[in-house]
């Protein structure tokens, strides 16, 4: 066994995005000692640091009903949205004080509308996501949080030494992705903040997604292994992004700036899908339209040539990653169209799916909390930055309140030994299978069997193929050094959670938002105002559904069935 | 795949990019005044431009395409 470092803390936070940062700050407010462990560099990691410059936030004086209308689907915890609104503003102002460079007119933070929100809502980061998260990092460090970067957490530790556990989570195990040193962290409370699930390390042009490429749902896999209930896995859906690149779509700032989508002949194809709203159509229909145009070879593209020059200049500051991607890929945005593609299902995108949590961030396993996009976010509407920061806030507050007076956790040595040996095993398999081989095989399953619009038969086949990979290839994976070992873990974790994800896709026999089943093309509000829950117990996956509590609905939903817009336009287009 | 290149004469070996690259593409090579950033894992570059934004000496450049 390599060198081992042991840390002890009241609250352990796994991950270093916006949910993690606000969880850390609130747990410190409650007086707890806090350790944050990030597999990458905290401040430069996760979706948060690479975000496309928009923090869609409520401000005092806004019409709360307009906010509610823009987010409140029938599967949304609507009172919780209302509760979140003032906290978003508190976070906006905290970030302002700690140096986030919001775009301002004089002293006033200015905002733009966004897809689905025709009122001013999105505060703009004057130097994009990277500057925002570095300023937040500064505040977290000032507040005395101990930060460990490049620590790939591999497993949760449990009081009874068992996975799944009948006891509580008492910390976590990980390794340094450069030195390979082992880290054992003992904690009274652990908050998982590891971001969304997605296919790891996608190649440009592959239909398998974009940055951050190192995220794949590690935390969701760890929580599945300790027996936590997971939910909302099936509702994340698909996404769109620039073809051949790994950067984000940037819709929140591009759409309200006058961007248009055209096909290779310059036709504004959304006229055929949603003639009234065009580019301001729902995200799901936009995704569906771009995917359809792409798969029919009509090269859908974003056209930014109509942007006023001062807006184009502003965007270069707000979404520097995207604009640099366009530029160095050889596009001149004042002149060229930039082709877009779609990402097949198998991702929670920016949505938030994973541990089922209470409004205080508690999972179903004692001692374990979750926040942000690795959780179901207690059915907040999605993984926008402000919903993630608020979700971290609540989990940090509750964990911080829980730890005083609790005994020091004790970590079972036999469990540490066994999990450490398993975590490092790929380093000892010199003639094992390469990362590339298994990665390629997994990507093929997603593209061939899951795709954009799913079907029961193909999902069954996908589950069979994934089980095959898990049984035959995954146990033989090799890693040449600790850097590659971290990649192998990301790949294995993703492969492990694919089965529950695909089973949840299969379980929900309807279509909804970006979740589309060709064998069940209706949005079914008669049968499916339900959450699907998945849990691993006694060596098997259990799936069940529970009705959406009526307390979620400020506006009672109409319990009717209607054709999903994507299929309506397809039926119509014949 | 993306492309990242360290402009060796300009690189002072300050280590900023090596510390902050999200996907751990960059490492230090050499000691003292000879220390330079090197591209250790080129296949894992996601063209996020973080290294280029962070480098105080404009010594590292990224292209979204090879
Ligand atoms: C490219 C991109 C652009 C976006 N732009 C916007 C935008 O402009 N506005 C907006 O509102 N939303 C945007 N979104 C959505 C939003 O950014 C995310 O939903 C949100 O940042 C998620 O925050 P999080 O804290 O849940 O996770 P993340 O920010 O993804 O953080 C996850 C953290 O966990 C760490 N981690 C993962 N696994 C491990 C492990 N095994 N051990 C230790 N650490 C681990 C990661 O390194 C990272 O620090 C964007 C999303 C993407 C991907
Ligand atoms: S562009 Fe991003 S991923 Fe590539 S080397 Fe620079 S910091 Fe790392
Ligand atoms: S930040 Fe710039 S100067 Fe510093 S090590 Fe990296 S490339 Fe060299």
XYZ file of C-alpha atoms and ligand atoms in Angstrom:
709
model
C 0.000 0.000 0.000
C 1.272 3.502 -0.795
C 1.722 6.281 1.738
C -1.476 7.180 3.591
C -2.673 10.546 4.953
C -5.498 10.681 7.495
C -7.662 13.781 7.984
C -10.434 14.384 10.492
C -13.129 17.012 10.065
C -16.670 17.799 11.188
C -17.989 18.233 7.658
C -16.415 16.726 4.549
C -17.430 18.207 1.234
C -16.698 16.126 -1.835
C -16.433 18.280 -4.959
C -15.477 21.866 -5.699
C -18.219 23.460 -7.784
C -20.713 26.104 -6.733
C -22.831 23.711 -4.604
C -19.714 22.598 -2.741
C -18.531 26.171 -2.180
C -21.814 27.358 -0.686
C -22.175 24.171 1.385
C -18.696 24.880 2.789
C -19.514 28.508 3.595
C -22.765 27.653 5.390
C -21.238 24.788 7.372
C -18.505 27.229 8.503
C -21.192 29.745 9.478
C -22.589 27.062 11.802
C -19.149 26.741 13.413
C -18.146 23.370 11.962
C -14.648 22.525 10.773
C -14.864 21.905 7.036
C -12.637 20.031 4.594
C -13.327 20.238 0.853
C -11.792 17.585 -1.412
C -11.847 18.116 -5.179
C -10.526 15.678 -7.775
C -9.510 18.622 -9.915
C -8.327 22.105 -8.841
C -10.990 23.801 -6.697
C -11.852 27.059 -8.476
C -11.156 25.682 -11.940
C -13.202 22.521 -11.798
C -16.622 21.178 -12.614
C -19.374 22.779 -14.634
C -19.357 25.803 -12.348
C -15.912 27.113 -13.305
C -16.529 26.488 -17.010
C -20.031 27.993 -16.908
C -21.267 30.195 -19.697
C -21.319 33.423 -17.779
C -24.942 33.715 -16.692
C -26.317 33.529 -13.130
C -30.103 33.623 -13.646
C -31.151 35.279 -10.437
C -34.113 36.857 -8.758
C -33.693 40.398 -7.448
C -35.930 42.220 -4.983
C -38.797 43.902 -6.804
C -39.046 41.138 -9.438
C -42.418 39.600 -10.168
C -42.203 36.334 -8.219
C -45.092 34.869 -10.171
C -43.185 35.420 -13.421
C -40.243 33.516 -11.939
C -42.526 30.725 -10.828
C -44.236 30.501 -14.239
C -40.902 30.280 -16.031
C -39.727 27.319 -13.945
C -42.805 25.598 -12.588
C -43.454 22.331 -14.393
C -45.697 19.728 -12.757
C -42.633 17.807 -11.485
C -41.183 20.854 -9.735
C -41.308 21.643 -6.026
C -42.872 25.058 -6.552
C -42.883 26.339 -2.948
C -39.190 25.446 -2.797
C -38.549 27.622 -5.880
C -40.180 30.515 -4.033
C -38.041 29.814 -0.977
C -34.899 29.740 -3.139
C -35.473 33.105 -4.842
C -34.327 35.457 -2.043
C -31.322 33.208 -1.272
C -30.122 33.471 -4.886
C -30.032 37.204 -4.442
C -28.140 36.845 -1.161
C -25.576 34.708 -3.040
C -25.350 37.186 -5.896
C -24.487 39.942 -3.436
C -22.065 37.770 -1.462
C -20.244 36.961 -4.700
C -20.241 40.649 -5.566
C -18.527 41.423 -2.258
C -15.952 38.677 -2.741
C -14.921 39.961 -6.142
C -17.042 38.317 -8.829
C -17.028 40.794 -11.707
C -20.726 41.106 -12.536
C -21.472 43.265 -15.568
C -22.785 46.578 -14.214
C -24.163 49.886 -15.343
C -22.769 52.213 -12.708
C -23.380 50.349 -9.442
C -26.300 48.308 -10.789
C -25.853 44.659 -11.813
C -27.553 44.328 -15.181
C -29.466 41.260 -16.361
C -30.682 39.749 -19.662
C -33.672 37.541 -20.434
C -33.041 33.876 -21.209
C -34.584 30.867 -22.957
C -38.056 30.453 -21.456
C -37.718 33.702 -19.468
C -38.721 36.826 -21.359
C -38.007 39.098 -18.366
C -34.625 40.363 -17.151
C -33.199 37.497 -15.164
C -29.617 36.549 -15.979
C -26.791 38.419 -14.232
C -23.681 38.328 -16.445
C -20.174 37.440 -15.331
C -17.887 40.099 -16.731
C -15.010 37.632 -17.061
C -16.971 34.405 -17.372
C -17.255 31.327 -15.178
C -13.527 30.925 -14.430
C -13.267 34.337 -12.721
C -16.499 33.720 -10.803
C -15.307 30.449 -9.295
C -11.815 31.768 -8.480
C -13.385 34.643 -6.523
C -15.642 32.177 -4.707
C -12.591 29.999 -3.986
C -10.923 33.031 -2.400
C -13.863 33.492 -0.038
C -13.948 29.796 0.909
C -10.234 29.887 1.773
C -10.589 33.142 3.729
C -13.308 31.530 5.800
C -10.940 28.804 6.983
C -12.110 25.847 4.942
C -9.327 23.313 4.433
C -9.065 22.616 0.709
C -7.481 19.554 -0.892
C -7.219 19.611 -4.684
C -6.406 16.642 -6.992
C -7.894 14.181 -4.516
C -9.994 11.695 -6.435
C -12.513 10.374 -3.919
C -13.295 6.757 -4.716
C -15.623 5.556 -1.965
C -17.637 6.484 1.087
C -16.669 4.891 4.406
C -19.420 3.535 6.642
C -19.744 2.897 10.393
C -20.579 -0.797 9.902
C -17.919 -1.326 7.252
C -20.594 -2.466 4.793
C -21.713 -1.413 1.304
C -24.692 -0.911 1.285
C -24.673 0.253 4.854
C -27.129 -0.241 7.685
C -25.197 2.371 9.649
C -23.958 5.845 8.737
C -21.444 7.419 6.418
C -18.314 8.349 8.398
C -16.080 9.859 5.729
C -14.426 8.908 2.463
C -11.404 7.392 0.816
C -9.455 8.713 -2.133
C -6.057 9.062 -3.791
C -3.938 11.926 -5.114
C -4.177 11.864 -8.887
C -0.487 12.869 -9.270
C 1.337 11.110 -6.445
C -1.006 8.148 -5.970
C -0.941 8.705 -2.170
C -4.002 7.438 -0.297
C -6.267 9.800 1.645
C -8.572 8.697 4.435
C -10.942 11.419 5.598
C -12.988 10.878 8.752
C -16.063 13.083 9.013
C -19.162 13.444 11.156
C -21.142 14.554 8.115
C -20.329 14.206 4.410
C -21.859 16.349 1.663
C -21.629 14.988 -1.875
C -21.324 17.767 -4.481
C -19.749 15.962 -7.430
C -21.826 17.366 -10.278
C -23.905 15.762 -13.030
C -23.589 12.339 -14.601
C -22.314 12.285 -18.168
C -20.187 10.201 -20.502
C -16.584 10.883 -19.450
C -13.849 12.145 -21.793
C -16.056 12.544 -24.914
C -14.200 13.070 -28.178
C -15.092 16.138 -30.247
C -17.714 15.310 -32.866
C -18.880 12.162 -31.068
C -22.485 13.036 -29.964
C -21.307 12.222 -26.440
C -21.138 15.655 -24.881
C -18.781 18.416 -23.890
C -16.779 19.939 -21.050
C -16.031 19.409 -18.226
C -14.845 16.124 -19.676
C -13.691 14.594 -16.392
C -17.134 14.517 -14.765
C -19.160 11.346 -15.043
C -21.197 10.869 -11.880
C -18.535 9.539 -9.463
C -20.541 10.712 -6.458
C -23.760 9.176 -7.758
C -21.961 5.825 -8.101
C -20.543 6.129 -4.569
C -23.995 6.928 -3.193
C -25.534 4.001 -5.118
C -22.940 1.674 -3.569
C -23.747 2.732 0.017
C -27.438 2.144 -0.660
C -28.731 5.710 -1.001
C -31.995 6.213 -2.846
C -31.523 7.943 -6.210
C -34.171 9.837 -8.126
C -34.851 11.900 -11.240
C -32.201 9.838 -13.095
C -34.439 9.520 -16.158
C -35.393 13.148 -16.636
C -32.069 14.790 -17.507
C -32.269 14.163 -21.210
C -30.198 15.436 -24.060
C -28.356 18.601 -24.950
C -26.892 20.535 -27.879
C -23.466 22.064 -28.403
C -21.093 23.216 -31.164
C -20.228 20.342 -33.518
C -16.648 19.110 -33.360
C -15.872 21.164 -30.249
C -16.073 20.498 -26.509
C -17.514 23.819 -25.366
C -20.985 24.567 -24.020
C -23.896 25.824 -26.147
C -24.065 29.219 -24.376
C -27.791 29.560 -25.017
C -28.482 31.695 -21.924
C -26.462 34.592 -23.310
C -26.561 33.938 -27.070
C -30.326 33.535 -27.492
C -31.325 36.826 -25.835
C -28.564 38.535 -27.851
C -30.202 37.805 -31.193
C -28.608 34.503 -32.207
C -30.577 32.457 -34.755
C -30.452 28.854 -35.856
C -30.229 28.141 -39.583
C -29.638 25.071 -41.724
C -26.902 24.789 -44.363
C -29.067 26.737 -46.825
C -29.701 29.534 -44.352
C -33.294 28.426 -43.738
C -34.527 29.305 -40.240
C -35.693 25.756 -39.628
C -37.432 26.434 -36.304
C -40.273 27.879 -38.407
C -41.248 24.276 -39.093
C -41.176 23.282 -35.413
C -42.523 26.270 -33.482
C -43.409 29.118 -35.860
C -44.589 31.379 -33.052
C -41.659 31.271 -30.666
C -38.819 30.261 -33.039
C -35.489 30.423 -31.108
C -37.332 31.183 -27.880
C -39.111 27.843 -28.055
C -38.753 25.372 -25.176
C -35.307 23.889 -24.677
C -36.632 20.392 -25.344
C -38.038 21.337 -28.734
C -34.883 23.258 -29.634
C -32.808 20.177 -28.814
C -35.148 17.960 -30.778
C -35.152 20.293 -33.801
C -31.362 20.570 -33.922
C -30.953 16.844 -33.476
C -33.458 16.122 -36.236
C -31.859 18.573 -38.667
C -28.428 17.174 -37.810
C -29.381 13.543 -38.301
C -30.977 14.427 -41.653
C -27.721 15.968 -42.822
C -28.928 19.574 -42.995
C -26.085 20.904 -40.819
C -27.912 23.091 -38.288
C -25.788 26.040 -37.216
C -25.919 29.071 -35.009
C -25.858 32.393 -36.830
C -24.361 35.235 -34.806
C -23.791 37.551 -37.740
C -26.761 39.743 -36.757
C -25.416 40.536 -33.289
C -24.777 44.230 -32.700
C -20.974 44.717 -32.449
C -21.133 45.984 -28.854
C -23.074 42.859 -27.843
C -20.522 40.643 -29.591
C -17.785 42.442 -27.659
C -19.605 41.924 -24.360
C -20.063 38.213 -25.113
C -16.340 37.792 -25.702
C -15.966 38.783 -22.027
C -18.947 36.859 -20.626
C -18.399 33.566 -22.505
C -14.649 33.680 -23.186
C -14.329 29.883 -23.387
C -16.956 29.584 -26.112
C -15.737 32.563 -28.128
C -12.111 31.304 -27.969
C -13.290 27.888 -29.086
C -15.068 29.379 -32.097
C -12.107 31.583 -32.947
C -9.374 28.971 -32.715
C -11.512 26.475 -34.610
C -11.349 28.959 -37.460
C -14.779 30.613 -37.282
C -15.264 34.343 -37.696
C -18.516 34.999 -35.828
C -19.232 38.175 -37.763
C -19.294 36.140 -40.938
C -19.526 32.352 -40.393
C -22.249 30.069 -39.092
C -21.100 27.662 -36.406
C -22.478 24.131 -36.815
C -24.241 22.628 -33.788
C -24.835 19.032 -32.885
C -26.691 17.139 -30.194
C -25.726 14.942 -27.301
C -27.483 11.603 -26.995
C -29.263 10.635 -23.755
C -27.177 9.181 -20.964
C -26.461 12.492 -19.285
C -28.172 14.613 -16.669
C -26.687 17.552 -18.546
C -27.196 20.608 -16.428
C -30.341 19.219 -14.837
C -29.641 17.618 -11.478
C -30.234 13.902 -10.939
C -28.868 11.538 -8.339
C -29.338 11.250 -4.598
C -32.881 11.711 -3.467
C -32.645 14.526 -0.924
C -34.855 16.385 1.496
C -35.102 20.156 1.330
C -32.229 20.184 3.860
C -30.027 18.071 1.607
C -30.283 14.834 3.595
C -30.020 11.601 1.586
C -31.686 8.379 2.744
C -28.392 7.307 4.418
C -27.572 8.867 7.814
C -24.483 11.102 7.821
C -24.687 11.605 4.058
C -25.954 14.788 2.413
C -25.962 15.792 -1.238
C -26.311 19.090 -3.073
C -26.268 20.465 -6.576
C -26.460 18.406 -9.743
C -25.424 15.056 -8.184
C -28.747 15.127 -6.359
C -32.390 15.399 -7.395
C -32.133 18.905 -5.891
C -35.312 18.179 -3.885
C -37.114 18.799 -7.184
C -35.924 22.325 -7.782
C -36.379 22.867 -11.525
C -32.832 22.248 -12.716
C -29.125 22.689 -12.283
C -28.749 26.370 -13.072
C -25.945 27.872 -10.996
C -28.258 29.663 -8.526
C -30.304 26.538 -7.793
C -27.030 24.689 -7.148
C -25.674 27.383 -4.856
C -28.950 27.446 -2.910
C -29.017 23.660 -2.657
C -25.440 23.723 -1.292
C -26.461 26.435 1.164
C -29.265 24.310 2.627
C -27.150 21.141 2.877
C -24.246 23.009 4.511
C -26.568 24.694 6.980
C -28.170 21.402 8.016
C -24.912 19.417 8.199
C -23.321 22.225 10.209
C -26.245 22.168 12.628
C -26.105 18.392 13.006
C -22.430 17.919 13.976
C -21.989 19.711 17.338
C -22.011 17.214 20.150
C -21.531 14.217 17.853
C -18.787 11.748 18.759
C -15.647 11.482 16.603
C -16.428 9.009 13.829
C -14.470 5.794 13.782
C -13.517 4.328 10.459
C -13.377 0.523 10.103
C -9.793 -0.412 9.176
C -10.811 -3.545 7.283
C -13.077 -1.501 5.019
C -10.313 1.019 4.332
C -7.899 -1.787 3.428
C -10.375 -3.553 1.146
C -11.586 -0.425 -0.648
C -8.046 0.921 -1.062
C -6.853 -2.351 -2.579
C -9.781 -2.335 -5.017
C -9.284 1.351 -5.897
C -5.613 0.885 -6.757
C -5.965 -2.520 -8.428
C -5.902 -1.201 -12.036
C -2.309 0.041 -11.405
C -1.231 -3.577 -10.952
C -2.825 -4.940 -14.141
C 0.012 -4.285 -16.560
C -1.557 -6.482 -19.257
C -5.134 -5.437 -18.551
C -7.545 -3.700 -20.923
C -6.836 -0.114 -21.916
C -9.043 2.812 -20.912
C -9.487 3.571 -24.617
C -10.893 0.126 -25.454
C -13.629 0.159 -22.798
C -14.340 3.862 -23.358
C -14.916 3.242 -27.058
C -17.186 0.254 -26.400
C -19.307 2.211 -23.932
C -19.660 5.211 -26.235
C -20.880 2.915 -29.003
C -23.643 1.542 -26.785
C -24.927 5.050 -26.061
C -24.887 6.161 -29.672
C -26.273 2.912 -31.125
C -28.851 1.859 -28.520
C -29.807 4.891 -26.458
C -29.651 7.809 -28.886
C -31.866 10.836 -28.772
C -35.369 9.383 -28.914
C -35.430 6.166 -26.931
C -37.370 2.928 -27.298
C -37.991 0.042 -24.910
C -36.387 -2.581 -27.131
C -33.221 -0.580 -27.647
C -33.010 0.256 -23.938
C -33.255 -3.449 -23.066
C -30.429 -4.168 -25.495
C -28.371 -1.329 -24.018
C -28.824 -2.724 -20.510
C -27.656 -6.133 -21.711
C -24.580 -4.672 -23.386
C -23.678 -2.534 -20.364
C -24.008 -5.561 -18.046
C -21.662 -7.421 -20.368
C -19.074 -4.641 -20.142
C -19.400 -4.531 -16.353
C -18.932 -8.275 -15.998
C -16.210 -8.903 -18.555
C -14.230 -5.760 -19.324
C -14.453 -3.360 -16.394
C -12.748 -5.753 -13.912
C -9.778 -6.031 -16.301
C -9.125 -2.301 -16.788
C -5.523 -1.190 -16.315
C -4.051 2.187 -15.394
C -0.458 3.176 -16.128
C -0.212 5.941 -13.520
C -2.398 7.792 -10.962
C -3.550 10.280 -13.628
C -4.923 7.452 -15.727
C -6.274 5.727 -12.608
C -8.526 8.749 -11.994
C -9.825 8.436 -15.577
C -10.443 4.727 -15.100
C -12.481 5.450 -11.961
C -14.555 8.038 -13.823
C -15.254 5.474 -16.546
C -16.087 2.643 -14.131
C -18.378 4.851 -12.059
C -20.249 5.962 -15.151
C -20.624 2.375 -16.378
C -21.967 1.350 -12.957
C -24.627 4.040 -12.831
C -25.715 3.451 -16.427
C -27.721 0.399 -15.450
C -29.915 2.298 -12.945
C -30.175 5.199 -15.406
C -31.253 2.967 -18.304
C -33.685 1.096 -16.044
C -35.201 4.390 -14.950
C -35.545 5.394 -18.644
C -37.341 2.116 -19.242
C -39.549 2.478 -16.159
C -41.041 5.840 -17.147
C -43.507 4.920 -19.890
C -44.207 8.395 -21.247
C -42.305 11.340 -22.800
C -41.565 14.580 -21.019
C -39.328 17.605 -21.666
C -35.996 16.260 -22.954
C -36.902 12.630 -22.158
C -38.402 11.153 -25.298
C -39.703 7.599 -25.848
C -40.933 6.792 -29.348
C -42.983 3.930 -27.872
C -44.641 6.323 -25.389
C -44.916 9.682 -27.200
C -47.422 11.314 -24.805
C -46.804 13.571 -21.857
C -48.890 11.607 -19.424
C -50.039 13.773 -16.540
C -52.697 11.180 -15.717
C -50.245 8.422 -14.807
C -46.847 10.017 -14.501
C -46.890 12.886 -12.046
C -44.514 10.624 -10.202
C -40.903 10.316 -9.190
C -38.979 7.173 -10.043
C -36.694 5.983 -7.229
C -33.782 3.555 -7.646
C -31.808 1.849 -4.891
C -29.268 -0.953 -4.665
C -30.128 -3.405 -1.890
C -29.157 -7.063 -1.341
C -27.110 -7.125 -4.521
C -29.993 -6.047 -6.756
C -31.476 -2.834 -8.104
C -34.927 -1.917 -6.863
C -37.080 0.588 -8.768
C -40.346 2.054 -7.622
C -42.420 5.182 -8.112
C -44.035 7.599 -5.712
C -46.580 10.295 -6.514
C -45.359 13.880 -6.624
C -46.561 15.294 -3.283
C -49.478 17.684 -3.689
C -47.505 20.161 -1.556
C -45.264 20.681 -4.651
C -48.042 22.432 -6.548
C -48.910 26.066 -5.982
C -50.654 25.875 -9.321
C -52.537 22.543 -9.490
C -51.491 20.634 -12.639
C -54.023 19.482 -15.193
C -54.062 15.700 -15.059
C -54.368 15.141 -18.782
C -52.480 13.364 -21.519
C -51.090 15.163 -24.566
C -48.663 14.422 -27.374
C -45.089 15.607 -26.669
C -44.293 18.604 -28.881
C -41.386 16.753 -30.477
C -43.691 14.001 -31.768
C -46.429 16.445 -32.717
C -44.055 18.281 -35.013
C -42.713 14.979 -36.294
C -46.237 13.641 -36.897
C -47.093 16.926 -38.619
C -43.926 17.019 -40.724
C -44.964 13.472 -41.741
C -8.929 16.786 -30.056
C -7.725 20.152 -28.901
C -4.113 21.400 -29.068
C -2.113 23.093 -26.339
C 1.430 24.374 -26.741
C 3.906 25.869 -24.272
C 6.076 28.585 -25.833
C 9.255 27.468 -24.108
C 11.300 30.692 -24.369
C 8.470 32.660 -22.734
C 7.637 30.099 -20.018
C 9.183 31.073 -16.679
C 8.166 27.833 -15.004
C 5.960 29.693 -12.535
C 3.693 26.634 -12.357
C 0.348 28.448 -12.404
C -1.052 26.514 -15.362
C 0.178 23.214 -13.936
C -1.622 23.957 -10.698
C -4.940 24.965 -12.246
C -5.510 22.910 -15.425
C -8.846 21.220 -14.667
C -8.040 17.938 -16.399
C -4.390 17.659 -15.283
C -2.913 17.910 -18.788
C 0.189 19.893 -17.762
C 3.156 19.027 -15.551
C 6.474 20.685 -14.609
C 9.763 19.443 -16.024
C 13.234 20.583 -14.925
C 14.503 22.465 -11.873
C 15.081 26.108 -10.906
C 15.628 28.437 -13.862
C 15.246 25.503 -16.288
C 11.767 24.591 -15.025
C 9.112 24.626 -17.752
C 5.530 23.519 -18.116
C 5.124 20.519 -20.403
C 2.076 18.982 -22.035
C 2.056 15.595 -20.320
C -1.416 14.309 -21.295
C -2.325 16.030 -24.589
C -5.303 13.732 -25.215
C -7.062 15.072 -22.113
C -7.060 18.736 -23.158
C -10.658 19.978 -23.394
C -9.817 23.430 -24.827
C -11.200 25.282 -21.838
C -8.469 27.937 -22.218
C -8.012 28.157 -18.448
C -4.205 27.824 -18.788
C -4.082 30.531 -21.431
C -6.246 32.872 -19.296
C -4.133 32.166 -16.188
C -0.574 32.295 -17.563
C 0.966 35.606 -16.447
C 3.517 35.496 -19.326
C 1.385 34.597 -22.359
C 3.517 31.484 -22.648
C 0.825 28.912 -23.343
C -1.600 28.739 -26.248
C -4.622 26.616 -26.948
C -6.477 25.764 -30.163
C -9.868 24.077 -30.174
C -8.726 21.928 -33.118
C -5.434 20.166 -33.845
C -20.008 24.053 -19.753
C -21.221 24.428 -18.954
C -21.695 25.736 -18.961
C -22.773 26.106 -18.150
N -23.179 27.402 -18.121
C -24.131 27.802 -17.226
C -24.475 29.160 -17.076
O -23.946 30.045 -17.730
N -25.418 29.485 -16.167
C -26.040 28.552 -15.386
O -26.864 28.913 -14.550
N -25.735 27.246 -15.507
C -24.794 26.863 -16.408
N -24.477 25.528 -16.538
C -25.029 24.625 -15.554
C -24.321 24.825 -14.221
O -23.046 25.368 -14.454
C -24.141 23.518 -13.500
O -25.346 22.820 -13.432
C -23.622 23.775 -12.079
O -22.418 24.510 -12.145
C -23.381 22.487 -11.328
O -22.803 22.789 -10.103
P -22.417 21.628 -9.099
O -21.789 22.276 -7.924
O -23.586 20.753 -8.885
O -21.358 20.721 -9.872
P -19.946 21.087 -10.604
O -19.732 22.533 -10.712
O -19.899 20.288 -11.829
O -18.902 20.547 -9.558
C -18.612 19.201 -9.380
C -17.333 19.118 -8.584
O -17.105 17.795 -8.109
C -15.755 17.456 -8.309
N -15.719 15.995 -8.333
C -16.373 15.165 -9.191
N -16.080 13.880 -8.895
C -15.236 13.897 -7.836
C -14.583 12.880 -7.083
N -14.690 11.586 -7.390
N -13.785 13.257 -6.038
C -13.618 14.576 -5.728
N -14.208 15.571 -6.433
C -15.006 15.229 -7.463
C -15.387 18.157 -9.599
O -13.986 18.297 -9.780
C -16.084 19.500 -9.371
O -15.288 20.319 -8.539
C -23.413 25.135 -17.370
C -22.977 23.810 -17.392
C -21.898 23.461 -18.183
C -21.440 22.044 -18.183
S -6.996 24.300 -22.328
Fe -7.831 23.642 -20.353
S -7.638 21.418 -20.413
Fe -6.318 22.198 -22.047
S -4.304 22.357 -21.072
Fe -5.283 24.366 -20.883
S -6.264 24.330 -18.887
Fe -5.797 22.222 -19.401
S 1.660 29.649 -16.396
Fe 2.808 30.257 -18.196
S 4.831 30.781 -17.441
Fe 3.803 29.699 -15.790
S 4.453 27.565 -16.080
Fe 2.546 27.800 -17.217
S 3.177 28.349 -19.293
Fe 4.950 28.641 -17.988
